[in-house]
CSV table of C-alpha atoms in Angstrom, one decimal:
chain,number,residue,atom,x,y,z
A,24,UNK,CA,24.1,-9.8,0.7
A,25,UNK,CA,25.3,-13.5,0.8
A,26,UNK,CA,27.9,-14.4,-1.7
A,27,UNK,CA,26.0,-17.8,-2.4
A,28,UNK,CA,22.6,-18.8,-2.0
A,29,UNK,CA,21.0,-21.8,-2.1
A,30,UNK,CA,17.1,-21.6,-2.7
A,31,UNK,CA,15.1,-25.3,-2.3
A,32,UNK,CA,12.0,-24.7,-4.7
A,33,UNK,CA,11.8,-23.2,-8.3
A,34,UNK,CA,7.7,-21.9,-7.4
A,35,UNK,CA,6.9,-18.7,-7.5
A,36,UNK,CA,8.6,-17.6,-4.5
A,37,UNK,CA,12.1,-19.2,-4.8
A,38,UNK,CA,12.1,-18.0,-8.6
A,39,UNK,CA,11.4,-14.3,-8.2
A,40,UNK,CA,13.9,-14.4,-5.0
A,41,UNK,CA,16.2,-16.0,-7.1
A,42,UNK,CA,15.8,-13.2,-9.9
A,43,UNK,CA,16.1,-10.3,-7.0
A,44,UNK,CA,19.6,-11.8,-5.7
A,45,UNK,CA,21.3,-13.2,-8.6
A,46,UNK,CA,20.3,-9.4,-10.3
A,47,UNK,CA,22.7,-8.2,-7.2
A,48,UNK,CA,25.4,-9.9,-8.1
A,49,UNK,CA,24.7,-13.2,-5.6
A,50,UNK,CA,25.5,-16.5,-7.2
A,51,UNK,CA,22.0,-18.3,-6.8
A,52,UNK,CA,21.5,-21.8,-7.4
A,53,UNK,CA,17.7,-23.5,-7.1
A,54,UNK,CA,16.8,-27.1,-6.4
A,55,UNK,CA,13.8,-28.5,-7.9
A,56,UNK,CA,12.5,-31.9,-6.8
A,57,UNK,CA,10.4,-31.6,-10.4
A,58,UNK,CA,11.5,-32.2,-13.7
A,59,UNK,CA,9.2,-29.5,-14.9
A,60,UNK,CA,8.4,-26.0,-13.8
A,61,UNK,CA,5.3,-25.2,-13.0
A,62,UNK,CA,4.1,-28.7,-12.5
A,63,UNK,CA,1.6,-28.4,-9.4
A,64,UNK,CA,-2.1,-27.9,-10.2
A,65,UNK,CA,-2.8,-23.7,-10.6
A,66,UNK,CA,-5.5,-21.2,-12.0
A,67,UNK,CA,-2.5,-19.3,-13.0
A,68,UNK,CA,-4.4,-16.4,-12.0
A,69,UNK,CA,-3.4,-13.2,-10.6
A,70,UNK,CA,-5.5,-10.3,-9.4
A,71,UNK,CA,-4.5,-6.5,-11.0
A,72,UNK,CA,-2.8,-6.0,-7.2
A,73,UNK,CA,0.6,-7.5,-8.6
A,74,UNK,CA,0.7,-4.3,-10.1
A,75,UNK,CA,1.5,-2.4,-6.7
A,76,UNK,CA,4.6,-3.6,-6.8
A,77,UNK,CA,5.9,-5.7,-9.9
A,78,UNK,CA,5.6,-5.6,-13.7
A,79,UNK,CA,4.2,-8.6,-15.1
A,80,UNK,CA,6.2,-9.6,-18.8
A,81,UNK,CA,4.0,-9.0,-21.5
A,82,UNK,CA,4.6,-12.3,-23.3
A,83,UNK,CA,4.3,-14.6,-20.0
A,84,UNK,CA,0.0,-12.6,-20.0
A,85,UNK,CA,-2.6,-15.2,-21.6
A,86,UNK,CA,-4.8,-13.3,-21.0
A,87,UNK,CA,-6.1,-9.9,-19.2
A,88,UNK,CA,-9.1,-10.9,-17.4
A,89,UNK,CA,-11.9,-8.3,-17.8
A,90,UNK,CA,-14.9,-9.5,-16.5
A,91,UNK,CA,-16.6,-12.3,-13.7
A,92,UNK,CA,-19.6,-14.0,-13.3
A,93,UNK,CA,-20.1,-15.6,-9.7
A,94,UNK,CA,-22.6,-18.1,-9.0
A,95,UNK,CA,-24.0,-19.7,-5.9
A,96,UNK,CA,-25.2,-22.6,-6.9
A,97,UNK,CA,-26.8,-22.7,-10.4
A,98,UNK,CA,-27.6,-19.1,-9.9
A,99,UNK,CA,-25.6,-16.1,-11.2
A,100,UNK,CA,-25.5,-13.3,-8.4
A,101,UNK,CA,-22.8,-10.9,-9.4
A,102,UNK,CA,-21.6,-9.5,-12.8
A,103,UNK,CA,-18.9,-7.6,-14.3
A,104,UNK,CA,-17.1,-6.7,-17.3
A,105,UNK,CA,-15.2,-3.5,-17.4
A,106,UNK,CA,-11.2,-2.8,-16.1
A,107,UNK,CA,-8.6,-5.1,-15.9
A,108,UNK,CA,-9.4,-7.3,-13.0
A,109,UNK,CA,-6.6,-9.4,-13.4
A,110,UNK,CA,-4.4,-11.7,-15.3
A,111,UNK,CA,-4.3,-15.1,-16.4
A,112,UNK,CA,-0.2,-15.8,-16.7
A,113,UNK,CA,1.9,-18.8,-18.2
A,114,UNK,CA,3.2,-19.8,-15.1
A,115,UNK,CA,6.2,-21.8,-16.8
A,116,UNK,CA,7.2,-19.1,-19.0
A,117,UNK,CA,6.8,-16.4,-15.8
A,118,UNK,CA,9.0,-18.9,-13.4
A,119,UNK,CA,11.6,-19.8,-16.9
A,120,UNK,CA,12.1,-16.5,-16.9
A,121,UNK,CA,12.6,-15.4,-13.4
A,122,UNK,CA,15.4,-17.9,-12.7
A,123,UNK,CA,17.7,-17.0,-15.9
A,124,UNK,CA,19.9,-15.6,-13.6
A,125,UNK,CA,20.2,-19.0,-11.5
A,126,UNK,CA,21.7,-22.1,-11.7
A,127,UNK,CA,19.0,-24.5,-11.7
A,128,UNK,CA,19.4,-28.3,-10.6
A,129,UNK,CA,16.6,-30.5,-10.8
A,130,UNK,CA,16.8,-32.8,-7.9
A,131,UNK,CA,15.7,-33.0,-4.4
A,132,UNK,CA,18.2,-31.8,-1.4
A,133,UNK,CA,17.7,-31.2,2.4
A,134,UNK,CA,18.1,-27.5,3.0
A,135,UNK,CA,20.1,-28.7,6.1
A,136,UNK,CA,22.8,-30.6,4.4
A,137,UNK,CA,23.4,-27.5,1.9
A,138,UNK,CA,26.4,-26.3,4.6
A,139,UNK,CA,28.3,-24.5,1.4
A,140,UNK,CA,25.6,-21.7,1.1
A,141,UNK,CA,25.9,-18.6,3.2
A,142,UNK,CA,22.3,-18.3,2.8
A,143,UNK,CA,19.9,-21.3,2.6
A,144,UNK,CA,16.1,-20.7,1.7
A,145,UNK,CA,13.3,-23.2,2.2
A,146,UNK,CA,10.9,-22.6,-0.7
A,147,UNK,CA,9.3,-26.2,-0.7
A,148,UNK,CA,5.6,-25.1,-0.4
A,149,UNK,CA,3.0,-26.8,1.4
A,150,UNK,CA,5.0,-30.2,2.4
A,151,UNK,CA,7.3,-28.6,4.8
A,152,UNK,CA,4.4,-26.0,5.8
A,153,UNK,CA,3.0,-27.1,9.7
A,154,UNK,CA,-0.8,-25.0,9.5
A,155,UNK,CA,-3.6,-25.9,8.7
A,156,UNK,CA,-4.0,-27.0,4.7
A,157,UNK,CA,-6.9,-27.6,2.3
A,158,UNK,CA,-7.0,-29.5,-1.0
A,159,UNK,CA,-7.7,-28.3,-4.4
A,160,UNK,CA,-8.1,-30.5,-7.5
A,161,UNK,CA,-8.3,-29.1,-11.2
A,162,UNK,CA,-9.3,-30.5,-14.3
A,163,UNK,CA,-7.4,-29.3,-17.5
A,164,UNK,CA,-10.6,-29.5,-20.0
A,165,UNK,CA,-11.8,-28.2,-23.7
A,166,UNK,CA,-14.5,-26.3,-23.8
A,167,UNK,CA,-15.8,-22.8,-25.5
A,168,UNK,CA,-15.8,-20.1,-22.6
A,169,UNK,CA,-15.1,-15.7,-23.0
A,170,UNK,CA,-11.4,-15.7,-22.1
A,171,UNK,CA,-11.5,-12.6,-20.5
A,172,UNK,CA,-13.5,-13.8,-17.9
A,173,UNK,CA,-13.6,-15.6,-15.3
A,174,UNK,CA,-16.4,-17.7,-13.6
A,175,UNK,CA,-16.6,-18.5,-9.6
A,176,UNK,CA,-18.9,-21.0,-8.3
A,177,UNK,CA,-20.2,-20.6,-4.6
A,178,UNK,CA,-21.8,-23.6,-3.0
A,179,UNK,CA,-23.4,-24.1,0.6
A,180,UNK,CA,-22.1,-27.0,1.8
A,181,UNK,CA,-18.2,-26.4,0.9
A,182,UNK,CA,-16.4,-23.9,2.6
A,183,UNK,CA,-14.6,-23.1,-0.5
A,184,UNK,CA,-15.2,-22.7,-3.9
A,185,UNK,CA,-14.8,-23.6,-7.8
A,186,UNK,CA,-13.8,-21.8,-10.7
A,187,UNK,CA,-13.6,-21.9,-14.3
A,188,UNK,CA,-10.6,-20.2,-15.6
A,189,UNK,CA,-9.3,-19.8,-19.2
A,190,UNK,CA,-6.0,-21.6,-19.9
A,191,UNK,CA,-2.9,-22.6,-22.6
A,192,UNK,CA,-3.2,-23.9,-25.7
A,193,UNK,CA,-6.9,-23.1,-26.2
A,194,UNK,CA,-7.2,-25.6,-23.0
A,195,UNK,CA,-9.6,-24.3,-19.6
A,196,UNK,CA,-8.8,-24.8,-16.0
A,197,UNK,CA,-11.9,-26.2,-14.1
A,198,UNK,CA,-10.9,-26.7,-9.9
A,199,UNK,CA,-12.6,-26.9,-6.5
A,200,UNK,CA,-10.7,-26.1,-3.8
A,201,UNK,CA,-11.4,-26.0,-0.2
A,202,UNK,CA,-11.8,-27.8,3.1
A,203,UNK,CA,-13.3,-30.9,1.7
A,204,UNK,CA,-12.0,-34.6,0.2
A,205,UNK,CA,-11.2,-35.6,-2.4
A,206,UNK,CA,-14.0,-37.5,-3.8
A,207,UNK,CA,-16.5,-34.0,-2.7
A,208,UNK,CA,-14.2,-32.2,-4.5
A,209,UNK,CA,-14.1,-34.2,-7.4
A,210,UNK,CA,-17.8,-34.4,-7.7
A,211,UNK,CA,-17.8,-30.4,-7.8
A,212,UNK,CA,-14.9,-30.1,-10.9
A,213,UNK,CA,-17.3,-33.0,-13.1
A,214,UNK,CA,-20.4,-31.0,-12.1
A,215,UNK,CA,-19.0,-27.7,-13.4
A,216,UNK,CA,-17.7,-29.6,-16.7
A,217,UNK,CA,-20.7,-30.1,-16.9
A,218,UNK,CA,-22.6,-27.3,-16.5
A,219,UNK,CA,-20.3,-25.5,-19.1
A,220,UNK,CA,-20.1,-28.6,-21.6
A,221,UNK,CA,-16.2,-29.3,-21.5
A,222,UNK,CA,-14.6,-32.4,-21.9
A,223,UNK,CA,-11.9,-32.9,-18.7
A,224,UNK,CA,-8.4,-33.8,-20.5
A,225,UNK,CA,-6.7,-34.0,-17.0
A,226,UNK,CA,-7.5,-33.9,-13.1
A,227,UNK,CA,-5.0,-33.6,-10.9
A,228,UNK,CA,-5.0,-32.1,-7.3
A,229,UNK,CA,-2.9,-31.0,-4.4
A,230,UNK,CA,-3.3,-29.7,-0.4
A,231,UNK,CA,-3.0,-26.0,-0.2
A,232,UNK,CA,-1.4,-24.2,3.0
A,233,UNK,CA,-4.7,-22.5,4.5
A,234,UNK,CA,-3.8,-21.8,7.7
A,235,UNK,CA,-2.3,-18.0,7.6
A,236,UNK,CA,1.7,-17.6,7.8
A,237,UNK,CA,4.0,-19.5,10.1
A,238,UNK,CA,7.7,-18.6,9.8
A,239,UNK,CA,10.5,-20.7,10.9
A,240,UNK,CA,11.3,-21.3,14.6
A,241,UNK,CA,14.4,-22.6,14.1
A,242,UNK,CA,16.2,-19.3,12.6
A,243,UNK,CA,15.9,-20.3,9.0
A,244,UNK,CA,14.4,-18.3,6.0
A,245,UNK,CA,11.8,-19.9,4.3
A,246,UNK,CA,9.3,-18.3,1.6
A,247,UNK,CA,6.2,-18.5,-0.2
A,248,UNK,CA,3.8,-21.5,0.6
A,249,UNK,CA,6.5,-22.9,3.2
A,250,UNK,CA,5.5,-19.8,5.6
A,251,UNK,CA,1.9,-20.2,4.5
A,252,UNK,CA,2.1,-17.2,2.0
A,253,UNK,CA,-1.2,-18.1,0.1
A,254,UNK,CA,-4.7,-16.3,0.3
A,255,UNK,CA,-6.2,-19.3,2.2
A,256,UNK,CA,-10.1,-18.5,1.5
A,257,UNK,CA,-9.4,-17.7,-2.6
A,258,UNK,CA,-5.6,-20.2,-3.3
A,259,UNK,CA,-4.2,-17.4,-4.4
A,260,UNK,CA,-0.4,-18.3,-4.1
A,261,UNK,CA,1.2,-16.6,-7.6
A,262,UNK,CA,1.4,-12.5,-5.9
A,263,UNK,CA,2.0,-13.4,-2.1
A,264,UNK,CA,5.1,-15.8,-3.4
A,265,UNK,CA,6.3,-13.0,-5.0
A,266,UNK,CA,5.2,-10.8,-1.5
A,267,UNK,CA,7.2,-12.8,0.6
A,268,UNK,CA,10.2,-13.5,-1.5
A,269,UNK,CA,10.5,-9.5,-1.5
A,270,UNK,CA,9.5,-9.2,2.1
A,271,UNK,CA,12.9,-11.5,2.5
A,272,UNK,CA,14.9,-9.7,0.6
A,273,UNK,CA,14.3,-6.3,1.7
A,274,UNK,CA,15.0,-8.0,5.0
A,275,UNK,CA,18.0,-9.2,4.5
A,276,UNK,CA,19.4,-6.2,2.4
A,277,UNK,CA,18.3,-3.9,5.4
A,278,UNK,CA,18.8,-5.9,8.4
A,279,UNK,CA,15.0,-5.2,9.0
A,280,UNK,CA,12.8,-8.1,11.0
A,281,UNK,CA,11.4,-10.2,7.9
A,282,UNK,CA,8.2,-10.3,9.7
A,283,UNK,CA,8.0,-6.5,9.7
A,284,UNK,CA,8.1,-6.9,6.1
A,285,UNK,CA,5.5,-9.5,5.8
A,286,UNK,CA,3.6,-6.8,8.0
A,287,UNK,CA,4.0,-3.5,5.6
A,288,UNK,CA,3.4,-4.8,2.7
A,289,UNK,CA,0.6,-6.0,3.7
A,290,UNK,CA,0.6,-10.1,3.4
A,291,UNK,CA,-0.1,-10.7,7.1
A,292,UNK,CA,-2.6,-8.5,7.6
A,293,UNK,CA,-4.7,-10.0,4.2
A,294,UNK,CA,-4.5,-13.3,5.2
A,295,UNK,CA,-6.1,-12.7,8.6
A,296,UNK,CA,-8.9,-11.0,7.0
A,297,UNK,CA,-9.6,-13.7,4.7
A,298,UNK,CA,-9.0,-15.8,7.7
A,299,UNK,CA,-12.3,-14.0,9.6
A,300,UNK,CA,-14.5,-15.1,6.3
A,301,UNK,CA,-13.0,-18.7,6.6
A,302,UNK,CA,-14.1,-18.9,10.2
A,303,UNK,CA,-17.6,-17.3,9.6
A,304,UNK,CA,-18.3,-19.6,6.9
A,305,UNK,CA,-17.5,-23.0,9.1
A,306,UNK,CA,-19.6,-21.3,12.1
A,307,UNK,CA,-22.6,-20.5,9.5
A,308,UNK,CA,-25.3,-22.9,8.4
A,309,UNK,CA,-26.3,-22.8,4.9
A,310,UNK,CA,-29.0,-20.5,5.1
A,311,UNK,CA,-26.5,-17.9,7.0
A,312,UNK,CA,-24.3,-18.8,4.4
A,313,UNK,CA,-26.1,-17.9,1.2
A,314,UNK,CA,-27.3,-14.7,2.9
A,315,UNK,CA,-23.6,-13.4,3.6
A,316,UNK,CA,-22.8,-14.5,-0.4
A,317,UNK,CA,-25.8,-12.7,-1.7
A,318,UNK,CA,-25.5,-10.0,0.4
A,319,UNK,CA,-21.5,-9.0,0.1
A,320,UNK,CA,-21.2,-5.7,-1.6
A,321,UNK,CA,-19.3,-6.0,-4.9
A,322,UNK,CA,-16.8,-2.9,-3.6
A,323,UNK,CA,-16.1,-5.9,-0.9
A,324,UNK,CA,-15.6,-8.7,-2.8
A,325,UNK,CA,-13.2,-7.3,-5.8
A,326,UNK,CA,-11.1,-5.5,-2.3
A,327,UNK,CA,-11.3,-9.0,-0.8
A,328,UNK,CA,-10.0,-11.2,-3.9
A,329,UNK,CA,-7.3,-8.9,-4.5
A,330,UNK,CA,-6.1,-8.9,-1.4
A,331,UNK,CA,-4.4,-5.5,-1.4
A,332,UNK,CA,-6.7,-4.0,1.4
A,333,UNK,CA,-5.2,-1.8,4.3
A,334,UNK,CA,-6.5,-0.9,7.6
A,335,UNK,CA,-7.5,2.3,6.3
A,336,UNK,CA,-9.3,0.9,3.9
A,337,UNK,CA,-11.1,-1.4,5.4
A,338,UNK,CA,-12.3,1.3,8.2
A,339,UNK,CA,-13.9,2.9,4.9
A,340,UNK,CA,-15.5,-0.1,4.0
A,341,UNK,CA,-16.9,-0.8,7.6
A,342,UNK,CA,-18.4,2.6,7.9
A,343,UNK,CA,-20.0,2.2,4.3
A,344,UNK,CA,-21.2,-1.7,5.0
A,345,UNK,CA,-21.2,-1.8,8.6
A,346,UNK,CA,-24.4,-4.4,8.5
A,347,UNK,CA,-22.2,-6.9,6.4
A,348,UNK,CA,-19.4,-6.5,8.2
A,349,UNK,CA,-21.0,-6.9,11.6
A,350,UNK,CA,-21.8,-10.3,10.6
A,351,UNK,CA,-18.6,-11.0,9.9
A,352,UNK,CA,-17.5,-9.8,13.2
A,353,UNK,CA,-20.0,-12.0,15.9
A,354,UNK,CA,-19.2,-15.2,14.0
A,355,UNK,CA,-15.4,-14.9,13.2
């Protein structure tokens, strides 16, 4: 391992990367452009798949999320309460306590110019990533909700979604994400405060890398949302920062191709799936649309959302759904 490291970005990524070197013995120090961990616009969600490989602190868990209600349009199509879906984390206290072990400096740098680290690592998120983005904005709101559940909102003319999430402080996370603009989106987060009755505190929003991973060409390392480590149909960003940051890692510990990594644990190979749906759902009208949404077996969508599927499981699902799937298929 490097005797000093330089990582440029306290998210997800750069913090648990940060915890896995400096726990070596590496001297790790992290650049933060923000004054404040945590400070871009988040669900804070994770599905129950960060288990597979990572213990989650007990006092950074809000809440344990135990149950969903999906709607497409006004209308509720799915339900479930039952096992531990998921979590809702405090993603301050989670990255505050993944970079204890770093020296944290809160001020912008060029990854370039940092010629005193023997290893350098981009972990800047979407401004330095070159694929395709979306945007997502998210209203901080009040409102009285079950906190162990979760709500997704499906709508025809957005190839995207919105969600109604339980957050800090008795506070609720309301958000559209998406390949839409701003004002659409905006639109969507005051329609669902309304449906729900909450009154928005906050909006804030922010592009999301959509476009599947992209590493460096220029020898580099970079992690997390710079390579384009985010679940680009559900935003999920949280687990795959911490995927890549390990894929890295083990790479550099082992001398193993990083994108090998990226490969068996199984990042790469999620995102291109979810990539399919993305495609299917811009080559769809709205009638095709609401057909694949009412139609998508439940064993499908909690696989999908968690995005911990493997080839041999999605040959299972294909022989067991091969109708829904074939759809898939001729249009992505």
């Amino acid at each position: 391992m490097s005797e000093k490291a330089c990582i440029v970005g306290a998210g997800p990524s750069g913090a648990y990367l940060a915890r896995l070197l400096s726990e070596e013995g590496t001297d790790v120090t992290v650049f933060e452009v923000n004054g404040r961990l945590a400070s871009k616009p988040c669900g804070w969600g994770i599905p129950y798949s960060i288990d597979d490989f990572m213990k989650l602190p007990e006092e950074t868990i809000l809440e344990k999320i135990r149950g969903y209600e999906i709607f497409l349009e006004n209308s509720l199509i799915h339900e479930y309460k039952g096992d531990v879906l998921g979590y809702i984390v405090d993603k301050e206290l989670l990255l505050k306590q993944l970079l204890e072990g770093a020296n944290v400096v809160h001020r912008g740098v060029d990854p370039r110019k940092l010629i005193d680290c023997r290893l350098v690592v981009d972990a800047r998120g979407h401004t330095v990533y070159k694929g395709r983005k979306a945007l997502a904005l998210q209203a901080e709101a009040r409102a009285n909700i079950e906190r162990d559940r979760i709500k997704v909102f499906f709508f025809l003319d957005l190839v995207g979604y919105g969600w109604v999430f339980p957050g800090r402080d008795g506070l609720i996370h309301i958000g559209a994400g998406g390949f839409a603009d701003y004002d659409f989106l905006r639109d969507r987060v005051l329609f669902l405060a309304r449906q729900i009755g909450a009154e928005i505190v906050s909006l804030r929003g922010s592009p999301i890398a959509a476009g599947g991973i992209r590493l460096p060409g220029n020898g580099g390392f970079a992690v997390g949302e710079a390579i384009g480590a985010v679940m680009p149909l559900t935003g999920e960003g949280i687990r795959p920062g911490f995927l890549s940051a390990r894929a890295l890692y083990d790479s550099l510990r082992n001398g193993k191709p990083y994108r090998k990594y990226l490969e068996e644990y199984g990042l790469i190979f999620n995102i291109d799936i979810q990539l399919r749906i993305i495609r299917y759902l811009e080559n769809s009208s709205p009638a095709e649309r609401r057909e694949l949404y009412l139609s998508a077996p439940i064993e499908v969508l909690k696989r999908v959302t968690a995005a911990n599927l493997t080839k041999l499981e999605v040959a299972g699902l294909l022989a067991r759904y091969p109708g829904f799937f074939r759809k898939l298929v001729l249009k992505g």
